[in-house]
Amino acid sequence: TAAAAAAAREGGADGGNDGKQLYPVTAKQQQHIVNKAEGKERSVLRIEIAQHGLEDVKQLKGKPSKRCEKEEENGENKFDNEFEEENEEGKNDDIGSEQLQNRPSEHPFLQQTLPRWQEPLSPKIIIITLFVVSVAFFLLGGLVIVASQSSFAYVITYDGHLASSYGLSLSTPAAKASKPTKIDCSIGPYDTEGRVCYASFVTEKDLKPPIYVSYLLTNMYQNYYTYAHGRSIPQLSGTSLRDTGECRYYTSGGYGKTYYPCGLAARSMFNDSFSLTQQHHADSKENISSSSSSRGMQYTIHQENIAWKSDLEKYHNIQGYPSMCGIDAVCLNESYPQIENILQSGVRNQHFITWNHIAALPDFVKRWGRIEQDIPKGTNLTFRIEAKFPVSSFGGSKSLVLATNSWIGGRNVFLGITYLVMASLCFFTALIFTAKQRLAPREMGSVELLRRYEGHNSAL
């Protein structure tokens, strides 16, 4: 303590070493430094006295301070008292065994004392890490883009205006002269009859199954709270007909009937339908409407296996379905008679399940069917579109999407571009760090001192 006080006074008087001028230390600051040093010394001595006893500490480190010796002799030392109490309790075997039953294991894993390795972050290690990450991201981004380009996607907008391609191919140079990317099949908000249109295009490459037929909707906010939560879990799980849950709309159909299922989502389902009516081989330069030199082929759009397996496990028809329809309940077939097998399948209809899988964004693609046959390059496909779902009331658009998947999913280069951007950032950051280290290096401290400091702390 005297040495600490002297050092503090010397520092205040001389202003420090190496010719650096320091501010003078006041008497109050000197006393604070002395008290702090004495407090640390007393704490360390108390711990050592508690572990080894007063006599051993005297022999190893000399005579401790009078205050610590007095506390030891009078039995006022806190650590000695606790140690003696534990010894007294340990003398009783029965009581001691009961107390040790819940004692945690001394295993290093449970005590979080496992050895660890942590390399200090030097400029060299940071630069190497950035270069390695940039190379890995360059490779991954290239693979994702190549895989995305290997998949096929074609979009035909038939109602409204599609503002963006959403990573899908709206047109290609080989197809601009022969196939349209937009047709007019719009209907009004109160058009109950619907409209039938035809869309044709020529495939530009061989398509391998499964080939997915989907629909793209824009500006449709399924994530609106009333829309997304307006459903009855008891109805959809098949446990109760009368329990309408959180439905605020379409709950009672009058005359004691209950909407089954209730809610806005169930009564605003996408009900356009698609079918293939004409397929033939044709040269890409030939007009798509001519079929004089073609040979016919039959392709079928299967409407099974389009919903997620996890969703299928949640939906079950209640007992007594479909005999209750029209008597006690207003079922889906009354709202969507044109949907295939809607009466027999009920809430397990996969179009209904896919629609009820709420989209997080206002623009989304949902699966409608799949083609399980190979389609050769140059095949002229003609789709018959029966439009019944209005989008003009909310300023949206409808598009037919024909697509294949790769190992990363559908055609979308956004993920690959993101990897390439991050790789470029890491690469240029590594170059900047390298130039800085070459031109104006900063000398690192000794790593051994850091390790020695760590070892000292762990020993304490």
XYZ file of C-alpha atoms in Angstrom:
460
model
C 0.000 0.000 0.000
C 2.845 2.366 0.764
C 4.431 1.527 -2.560
C 1.158 2.189 -4.330
C 0.832 5.546 -2.619
C 4.391 6.426 -3.499
C 3.822 5.428 -7.104
C 0.694 7.550 -7.230
C 2.565 10.547 -5.767
C 5.467 10.020 -8.132
C 3.107 9.818 -11.122
C 1.413 13.034 -10.088
C 4.711 14.808 -9.609
C 6.712 13.611 -12.598
C 3.868 13.420 -15.130
C 4.562 9.790 -16.184
C 7.256 8.055 -18.250
C 8.506 8.477 -21.789
C 8.411 12.220 -21.503
C 4.613 12.351 -21.616
C 3.015 15.088 -19.567
C 0.208 13.799 -17.306
C -2.248 15.718 -15.187
C -1.259 16.032 -11.481
C -2.867 13.600 -9.035
C -4.716 15.205 -6.149
C -4.500 14.004 -2.577
C -8.041 12.654 -2.763
C -7.191 10.625 -5.866
C -4.047 9.301 -4.158
C -6.079 8.178 -1.149
C -8.602 6.485 -3.485
C -5.768 4.565 -5.187
C -4.352 3.505 -1.806
C -7.737 2.351 -0.507
C -8.388 0.414 -3.715
C -5.019 -1.340 -3.485
C -5.557 -2.163 0.189
C -9.030 -3.533 -0.572
C -7.682 -5.868 -3.274
C -4.885 -7.010 -0.977
C -7.296 -7.758 1.862
C -9.656 -9.692 -0.457
C -6.846 -11.862 -1.795
C -5.457 -12.508 1.704
C -8.873 -13.465 3.048
C -9.357 -16.013 0.273
C -5.913 -17.498 0.846
C -6.413 -17.609 4.611
C -9.747 -19.365 4.129
C -8.125 -21.954 1.863
C -4.745 -22.541 3.539
C -4.948 -21.112 7.039
C -3.211 -18.179 8.627
C 0.064 -19.887 9.473
C 0.690 -21.203 5.955
C -0.005 -17.799 4.459
C 2.453 -16.201 6.902
C 5.186 -18.610 5.857
C 4.554 -18.212 2.099
C 3.943 -14.483 1.787
C 5.115 -12.975 5.030
C 3.017 -11.586 7.800
C -0.330 -10.236 6.611
C -1.805 -6.956 7.713
C -2.793 -6.527 11.328
C -6.403 -6.122 10.423
C -6.556 -9.485 8.612
C -4.627 -11.142 11.494
C -6.985 -9.655 14.036
C -10.018 -10.831 12.072
C -8.483 -14.306 11.901
C -7.763 -14.488 15.618
C -11.158 -13.158 16.673
C -13.070 -15.410 14.253
C -14.482 -12.427 12.404
C -13.244 -13.471 8.992
C -16.285 -14.102 6.803
C -14.702 -16.851 4.732
C -13.428 -18.735 7.798
C -16.835 -18.608 9.414
C -18.526 -20.001 6.302
C -15.843 -22.680 5.985
C -16.252 -23.725 9.604
C -20.061 -23.835 9.252
C -19.755 -26.107 6.225
C -17.399 -28.395 8.166
C -19.812 -28.543 11.073
C -22.666 -29.462 8.754
C -20.516 -32.064 7.012
C -19.882 -33.909 10.299
C -23.402 -35.191 10.273
C -23.424 -37.974 7.641
C -27.186 -38.211 7.305
C -27.740 -34.482 6.887
C -24.702 -34.126 4.626
C -25.827 -36.904 2.295
C -29.239 -35.285 1.905
C -27.648 -31.925 1.029
C -25.314 -33.456 -1.552
C -28.061 -35.209 -3.456
C -28.834 -32.107 -5.603
C -25.247 -30.987 -5.943
C -24.396 -30.423 -9.662
C -21.805 -32.582 -11.328
C -18.202 -31.382 -11.470
C -17.970 -32.287 -15.144
C -16.285 -29.484 -17.158
C -19.156 -29.403 -19.636
C -21.786 -28.824 -16.947
C -19.580 -26.310 -15.131
C -18.774 -24.518 -18.420
C -15.037 -24.910 -17.915
C -14.189 -26.766 -21.121
C -10.941 -25.707 -22.778
C -11.400 -23.347 -25.685
C -9.368 -22.026 -28.551
C -9.707 -18.450 -29.696
C -7.241 -17.038 -32.145
C -6.642 -13.296 -31.666
C -7.993 -11.313 -34.633
C -4.924 -10.032 -36.403
C -5.075 -8.141 -39.733
C -3.662 -11.177 -41.524
C -6.409 -13.507 -40.239
C -9.169 -10.986 -41.080
C -7.879 -10.482 -44.642
C -7.591 -14.230 -45.278
C -11.103 -14.811 -43.886
C -12.608 -12.112 -46.114
C -10.915 -13.537 -49.205
C -12.129 -17.075 -48.407
C -15.713 -15.882 -47.815
C -15.694 -13.884 -51.059
C -14.510 -16.896 -53.077
C -17.148 -19.134 -51.463
C -19.926 -16.597 -52.186
C -18.745 -16.158 -55.797
C -18.952 -19.911 -56.359
C -22.293 -20.288 -54.605
C -23.818 -17.319 -56.433
C -22.651 -18.678 -59.786
C -24.126 -22.114 -59.050
C -27.462 -20.611 -57.997
C -27.698 -18.477 -61.149
C -26.788 -21.410 -63.415
C -29.382 -23.622 -61.693
C -31.990 -20.883 -61.950
C -31.290 -20.441 -65.658
C -31.681 -24.190 -66.194
C -35.288 -24.026 -65.005
C -38.093 -22.806 -67.260
C -40.778 -20.281 -66.497
C -43.248 -18.561 -68.784
C -45.911 -16.049 -67.792
C -49.021 -14.993 -69.672
C -50.933 -12.088 -68.122
C -54.611 -12.329 -69.032
C -56.214 -9.750 -66.738
C -54.804 -6.451 -65.471
C -51.276 -5.134 -65.816
C -48.280 -7.046 -64.471
C -45.821 -4.377 -63.327
C -42.856 -6.696 -62.731
C -41.716 -10.125 -63.880
C -40.840 -11.208 -60.306
C -37.803 -13.093 -61.616
C -39.890 -14.970 -64.217
C -39.366 -14.857 -67.955
C -42.089 -12.809 -69.613
C -40.641 -13.049 -73.105
C -37.510 -14.161 -74.915
C -36.088 -13.082 -78.296
C -36.978 -16.415 -79.900
C -40.587 -16.152 -78.851
C -41.389 -12.471 -79.271
C -42.519 -12.904 -82.853
C -44.599 -16.025 -82.281
C -46.288 -15.875 -78.912
C -47.963 -13.155 -76.877
C -47.173 -12.489 -73.230
C -50.448 -10.720 -72.548
C -54.022 -11.319 -73.639
C -57.249 -9.579 -72.723
C -59.451 -11.826 -70.607
C -60.593 -9.252 -68.057
C -63.917 -9.408 -66.251
C -65.817 -6.866 -64.160
C -66.190 -6.976 -60.371
C -69.839 -8.076 -60.633
C -69.493 -10.393 -63.613
C -70.997 -13.701 -62.492
C -70.882 -15.400 -65.876
C -67.130 -15.188 -66.366
C -65.248 -15.323 -69.628
C -63.424 -17.938 -71.693
C -60.117 -17.121 -73.406
C -57.296 -19.001 -75.108
C -53.556 -18.478 -74.698
C -50.912 -20.230 -76.817
C -47.135 -20.348 -76.881
C -44.300 -22.537 -78.148
C -41.895 -24.225 -75.732
C -38.292 -23.184 -76.266
C -36.654 -26.196 -74.615
C -37.396 -29.753 -73.568
C -39.445 -29.738 -70.370
C -39.118 -32.582 -67.882
C -41.846 -33.411 -65.358
C -43.100 -32.286 -63.016
C -44.164 -29.176 -64.936
C -46.157 -26.862 -62.694
C -49.166 -24.820 -63.782
C -49.614 -21.900 -61.383
C -51.358 -18.551 -61.151
C -49.769 -15.229 -60.229
C -51.860 -12.603 -58.429
C -50.733 -9.056 -57.680
C -51.967 -6.441 -55.218
C -53.962 -9.084 -53.334
C -53.415 -8.600 -49.569
C -54.138 -11.963 -48.026
C -52.161 -10.952 -44.937
C -54.795 -8.399 -43.882
C -55.648 -9.311 -40.281
C -59.410 -9.757 -40.712
C -58.852 -11.800 -43.854
C -56.032 -14.007 -42.530
C -57.563 -14.720 -39.097
C -61.187 -14.949 -40.197
C -61.398 -18.726 -39.981
C -62.700 -21.433 -37.695
C -60.172 -24.011 -36.583
C -62.900 -26.353 -35.232
C -64.584 -26.313 -38.647
C -61.393 -26.843 -40.651
C -60.188 -29.621 -38.345
C -63.559 -31.405 -38.528
C -64.580 -31.139 -34.863
C -67.537 -28.730 -34.940
C -69.904 -27.184 -37.477
C -71.519 -24.451 -35.352
C -68.282 -23.114 -33.842
C -67.386 -20.261 -36.209
C -64.228 -19.349 -34.302
C -62.806 -15.941 -35.284
C -64.939 -15.537 -38.401
C -66.543 -12.100 -38.643
C -68.037 -12.560 -42.092
C -69.914 -15.398 -43.770
C -70.926 -17.143 -40.562
C -74.695 -17.702 -40.978
C -76.404 -18.432 -44.283
C -79.953 -17.947 -42.996
C -82.668 -20.498 -42.274
C -80.469 -21.973 -39.524
C -77.662 -22.808 -41.934
C -73.991 -22.261 -41.141
C -71.338 -21.422 -43.675
C -68.976 -24.366 -43.866
C -66.290 -23.192 -43.768
C -66.831 -19.601 -42.652
C -64.685 -16.512 -43.187
C -63.548 -14.228 -45.982
C -60.731 -16.456 -47.243
C -63.028 -19.427 -47.699
C -65.560 -17.352 -49.661
C -63.125 -15.490 -51.911
C -61.171 -18.431 -53.293
C -59.442 -18.204 -56.664
C -61.783 -20.053 -59.019
C -60.320 -19.577 -62.503
C -59.679 -22.864 -64.295
C -57.132 -23.932 -66.901
C -57.050 -26.780 -69.383
C -54.957 -27.782 -72.394
C -57.034 -27.932 -75.567
C -54.494 -28.151 -78.408
C -50.909 -29.369 -78.491
C -48.780 -29.924 -81.571
C -45.238 -29.566 -82.850
C -44.537 -26.431 -84.823
C -41.508 -24.491 -85.968
C -40.834 -21.523 -83.717
C -41.105 -19.172 -86.712
C -44.490 -20.564 -87.726
C -47.681 -18.859 -86.677
C -49.048 -20.599 -83.578
C -52.563 -20.817 -84.959
C -51.573 -22.965 -87.958
C -51.617 -26.706 -87.419
C -51.461 -27.987 -90.963
C -48.095 -29.703 -90.522
C -48.513 -30.842 -86.943
C -49.219 -34.020 -85.169
C -51.470 -34.009 -82.106
C -50.423 -34.897 -78.569
C -52.464 -35.136 -75.404
C -51.326 -33.542 -72.126
C -53.291 -33.615 -68.884
C -53.131 -31.128 -66.008
C -53.370 -33.116 -62.767
C -54.903 -31.228 -59.865
C -53.671 -33.556 -57.112
C -50.498 -33.256 -55.018
C -50.399 -29.477 -55.236
C -50.862 -28.679 -51.500
C -48.251 -28.992 -48.782
C -48.314 -32.252 -46.854
C -48.299 -30.364 -43.547
C -51.421 -28.459 -44.639
C -53.222 -31.619 -45.705
C -52.839 -33.026 -42.196
C -54.716 -30.046 -40.689
C -57.883 -30.129 -42.819
C -60.644 -32.673 -42.202
C -64.350 -32.740 -43.045
C -66.728 -32.963 -40.107
C -68.825 -36.044 -39.473
C -71.909 -36.148 -41.665
C -70.349 -34.386 -44.656
C -71.570 -34.013 -47.446
C -75.133 -35.102 -46.552
C -75.558 -31.992 -44.370
C -74.828 -29.638 -47.295
C -77.918 -27.631 -48.242
C -79.724 -28.672 -45.038
C -77.601 -27.526 -42.101
C -74.664 -25.946 -43.914
C -73.752 -23.826 -46.924
C -70.815 -25.780 -48.370
C -68.111 -24.807 -50.813
C -69.806 -26.424 -53.809
C -72.588 -23.810 -53.658
C -70.045 -20.999 -54.048
C -67.679 -22.742 -56.471
C -69.640 -25.275 -58.538
C -67.071 -25.156 -61.354
C -64.213 -26.495 -59.199
C -63.620 -30.180 -59.833
C -64.763 -32.594 -57.086
C -65.389 -29.739 -54.639
C -68.476 -31.418 -53.150
C -66.773 -34.770 -52.533
C -63.540 -33.322 -51.142
C -64.941 -30.416 -49.098
C -62.297 -28.609 -47.038
C -59.762 -31.221 -48.145
C -59.941 -29.898 -51.695
C -56.359 -29.054 -52.574
C -57.263 -25.838 -54.406
C -58.981 -24.655 -51.232
C -56.059 -25.723 -49.020
C -53.543 -23.988 -51.300
C -55.597 -20.788 -51.286
C -56.003 -20.921 -47.507
C -52.214 -21.032 -47.109
C -51.999 -17.276 -46.531
C -49.358 -15.404 -48.547
C -47.127 -12.958 -46.697
C -46.780 -10.508 -49.615
C -49.427 -8.899 -51.829
C -47.900 -10.451 -54.988
C -47.722 -14.236 -54.890
C -47.718 -17.402 -56.991
C -49.852 -20.381 -56.009
C -49.859 -23.798 -57.621
C -52.916 -24.896 -59.609
C -51.866 -28.194 -61.215
C -49.011 -30.230 -62.663
C -48.168 -31.982 -65.938
C -46.495 -35.371 -65.498
C -45.347 -35.831 -69.114
C -42.304 -34.771 -71.105
C -42.940 -31.813 -73.390
C -40.468 -31.664 -76.304
C -38.940 -28.447 -77.549
C -41.090 -26.660 -80.113
C -44.408 -27.920 -78.766
C -47.294 -25.526 -79.309
C -49.420 -25.425 -76.134
C -52.859 -23.844 -76.114
C -54.497 -23.165 -72.749
C -58.205 -22.669 -72.297
C -58.730 -20.123 -69.509
C -62.112 -19.828 -67.833
C -61.909 -16.536 -65.917
C -64.267 -16.031 -62.964
C -62.061 -14.360 -60.322
C -62.308 -10.530 -60.590
C -59.227 -8.419 -59.855
C -60.235 -4.995 -61.196
C -61.905 -4.000 -57.904
C -58.552 -3.980 -56.059
C -56.324 -3.002 -59.004
C -54.649 -6.389 -59.311
C -53.631 -8.656 -62.156
C -53.847 -12.352 -63.008
C -51.258 -14.388 -64.876
C -50.856 -17.988 -65.934
C -47.419 -19.418 -65.071
C -45.914 -22.557 -66.597
C -42.668 -23.491 -64.845
C -40.213 -26.224 -63.960
C -38.010 -26.381 -60.866
C -34.318 -27.005 -60.278
C -32.455 -28.019 -57.114
C -32.928 -24.484 -55.724
C -36.620 -24.280 -56.587
C -38.219 -22.102 -59.228
C -36.672 -19.633 -61.648
C -35.422 -16.663 -59.626
C -31.944 -15.138 -59.944
C -32.345 -12.789 -56.966
C -30.642 -15.176 -54.525
C -27.677 -15.678 -56.854
C -27.282 -11.930 -57.386
C -27.379 -11.424 -53.615
C -24.528 -13.905 -53.149
C -22.486 -12.159 -55.859
C -23.036 -8.735 -54.282
C -21.931 -9.997 -50.854
C -18.911 -11.690 -52.438
C -17.916 -8.414 -54.106
C -18.253 -6.505 -50.825
C -16.060 -9.023 -48.980
C -13.488 -9.024 -51.787
C -13.132 -5.224 -51.969
C -13.055 -4.957 -48.168
C -10.196 -7.465 -48.115
C -8.351 -5.441 -50.773
C -8.757 -2.242 -48.726
C -7.464 -3.943 -45.570
C -4.526 -5.388 -47.517
C -3.571 -1.985 -48.947
C -3.848 -0.363 -45.538
C -1.698 -3.033 -43.927
C 0.940 -2.644 -46.655
C 1.044 1.146 -46.711
C 0.450 1.966 -43.045
C 0.843 -1.188 -40.962
C -0.063 -1.215 -37.303
C 2.220 -3.181 -35.042
C 0.391 -5.865 -33.140
C 0.876 -6.484 -29.443
C 2.443 -9.713 -28.250
C 0.028 -12.613 -28.450
C 1.893 -14.347 -25.633
C 0.997 -11.513 -23.278
C -2.676 -11.988 -24.126
C -2.465 -15.722 -23.505
C -0.569 -15.147 -20.255
C -3.245 -12.674 -19.163
C -5.973 -15.216 -19.996
C -4.165 -17.906 -18.019
C -3.801 -15.571 -15.051
C -7.516 -14.731 -15.089
C -8.532 -18.382 -15.347
C -6.270 -19.210 -12.383
C -7.958 -16.550 -10.289
